[in-house]
Amino acid sequence: MKSYVLWSSAALLLAVTGCSNGTSADQKPASTSVSTASSTTSGATIQVTDFSKRTLAFQKVPQHIVALSNGDLDIIYALGGTAVGRPNSNGPSVVPAAENVQQIGSTHEVDLEKITMLKPDVVLGNYPMNEKDIPAIEGVGSQLLLTGANSVQDIQSQITLFGQLLQKQAGAVKLNQQIDQQVVKLQKETASTSKPKVLLVYGAPATYMAALPNSLGGNILEVAGGSNIAADFPGLQNFPQYAQLNTERIVQADPDYIFIMTHGNTEEVKAAFIKEMQENAAWNGIRAVQNNQVEVLPSDLFGTNPGTRVTKALDLMHQKLYPAK
């Protein structure tokens, strides 16, 4: 029996960095704090501590903000802020109000020339992926604020931090309360139920990995009431939020559902994954395959950090796990 689905190391790196901030399983976001003190020249000073534990100071609330990821962009606008630069997109912006905002690359490929022209007060990047870009961003007179999300709680930490940056702390508290309420509601609804077994895959054609509970998608799955069959799979050394697909262990676990997360063309990814399964007869005995419960999740909610829209991701996941409710 074929035991593993293999892929190239280059494709692996692209897939993992596309769906995770790459921090280790034990990495926790840095605490965030703001102090307002009088300044003899420019009034109040705002100080925030990002996820890399760097403290950044601003003489006033940043007005020119560049976001390298859609999750960051979503949170900024949800707090009442705006951006002068947003991530590249092949379709409409995930934030309709930012549709006409200049596209400036992404966390994977920062367009320094475009960012320089925008003269931002702050650039919102990914920790640790964009840590290497700190000197370049500072070299054009801006500051790079680093965050990331491997859990719903991490997204709430982002909301708190950006609320402090924009001096919208009350708005941040309200957004986090809405997320808390959603989490509590789902936990109550699934507390006494038998949790459906799920294989959560991150994929692109010929590139597939199992998402573990310490990934954002894996955390959303568990909060929504699912049981991750890959919970005890060994994480990859450099990207411990993901694991190799072990066919023997997957067949033994017999998941009720197989959900696929992707950045690319969803139908293409699904077709390629089904073809991969068909080439290994062992997959045919899995309950999810027999019941045609293999599905690609919306990329804007699961292929990347959805920001405040994590409540929609939780709702959608719960509905798919408990369709009769």
JSON list of N, CA and C in Angstrom, two decimals, residues 16 39 41 47 104 135 183 185 266 286 315-316:
[
{"chain": "A", "resi": 16, "resn": "VAL", "atom": "N", "xyz": [2.82, 25.96, 2.35]},
{"chain": "A", "resi": 16, "resn": "VAL", "atom": "CA", "xyz": [2.81, 26.22, 3.79]},
{"chain": "A", "resi": 16, "resn": "VAL", "atom": "C", "xyz": [2.81, 27.71, 4.07]},
{"chain": "A", "resi": 39, "resn": "SER", "atom": "N", "xyz": [4.26, 64.67, 24.51]},
{"chain": "A", "resi": 39, "resn": "SER", "atom": "CA", "xyz": [5.54, 64.89, 23.85]},
{"chain": "A", "resi": 39, "resn": "SER", "atom": "C", "xyz": [5.73, 66.37, 23.65]},
{"chain": "A", "resi": 41, "resn": "THR", "atom": "N", "xyz": [7.14, 67.88, 21.31]},
{"chain": "A", "resi": 41, "resn": "THR", "atom": "CA", "xyz": [7.12, 68.34, 19.93]},
{"chain": "A", "resi": 41, "resn": "THR", "atom": "C", "xyz": [5.89, 67.92, 19.16]},
{"chain": "A", "resi": 47, "resn": "GLN", "atom": "N", "xyz": [2.55, 53.66, 21.45]},
{"chain": "A", "resi": 47, "resn": "GLN", "atom": "CA", "xyz": [3.52, 52.58, 21.44]},
{"chain": "A", "resi": 47, "resn": "GLN", "atom": "C", "xyz": [2.80, 51.24, 21.40]},
{"chain": "A", "resi": 104, "resn": "ILE", "atom": "N", "xyz": [-0.03, 46.22, -3.75]},
{"chain": "A", "resi": 104, "resn": "ILE", "atom": "CA", "xyz": [1.40, 46.42, -3.47]},
{"chain": "A", "resi": 104, "resn": "ILE", "atom": "C", "xyz": [2.16, 45.11, -3.23]},
{"chain": "A", "resi": 135, "resn": "PRO", "atom": "N", "xyz": [14.60, 45.88, 7.48]},
{"chain": "A", "resi": 135, "resn": "PRO", "atom": "CA", "xyz": [15.55, 46.92, 7.05]},
{"chain": "A", "resi": 135, "resn": "PRO", "atom": "C", "xyz": [15.09, 47.68, 5.81]},
{"chain": "A", "resi": 183, "resn": "VAL", "atom": "N", "xyz": [-17.78, 31.56, 19.52]},
{"chain": "A", "resi": 183, "resn": "VAL", "atom": "CA", "xyz": [-17.05, 30.40, 20.00]},
{"chain": "A", "resi": 183, "resn": "VAL", "atom": "C", "xyz": [-17.82, 29.69, 21.11]},
{"chain": "A", "resi": 185, "resn": "LYS", "atom": "N", "xyz": [-21.03, 29.81, 21.73]},
{"chain": "A", "resi": 185, "resn": "LYS", "atom": "CA", "xyz": [-22.24, 29.24, 21.15]},
{"chain": "A", "resi": 185, "resn": "LYS", "atom": "C", "xyz": [-21.94, 27.88, 20.52]},
{"chain": "A", "resi": 266, "resn": "THR", "atom": "N", "xyz": [-10.22, 26.46, -7.11]},
{"chain": "A", "resi": 266, "resn": "THR", "atom": "CA", "xyz": [-10.78, 25.43, -6.25]},
{"chain": "A", "resi": 266, "resn": "THR", "atom": "C", "xyz": [-11.18, 24.17, -7.01]},
{"chain": "A", "resi": 286, "resn": "ILE", "atom": "N", "xyz": [-12.65, 4.83, 2.24]},
{"chain": "A", "resi": 286, "resn": "ILE", "atom": "CA", "xyz": [-12.87, 5.86, 3.26]},
{"chain": "A", "resi": 286, "resn": "ILE", "atom": "C", "xyz": [-14.31, 6.36, 3.19]},
{"chain": "A", "resi": 315, "resn": "ASP", "atom": "N", "xyz": [-18.91, 29.53, 11.31]},
{"chain": "A", "resi": 315, "resn": "ASP", "atom": "CA", "xyz": [-20.30, 29.18, 10.98]},
{"chain": "A", "resi": 315, "resn": "ASP", "atom": "C", "xyz": [-20.35, 28.17, 9.83]},
{"chain": "A", "resi": 316, "resn": "LEU", "atom": "N", "xyz": [-19.59, 28.46, 8.77]},
{"chain": "A", "resi": 316, "resn": "LEU", "atom": "CA", "xyz": [-19.62, 27.59, 7.60]},
{"chain": "A", "resi": 316, "resn": "LEU", "atom": "C", "xyz": [-19.10, 26.20, 7.94]}
]
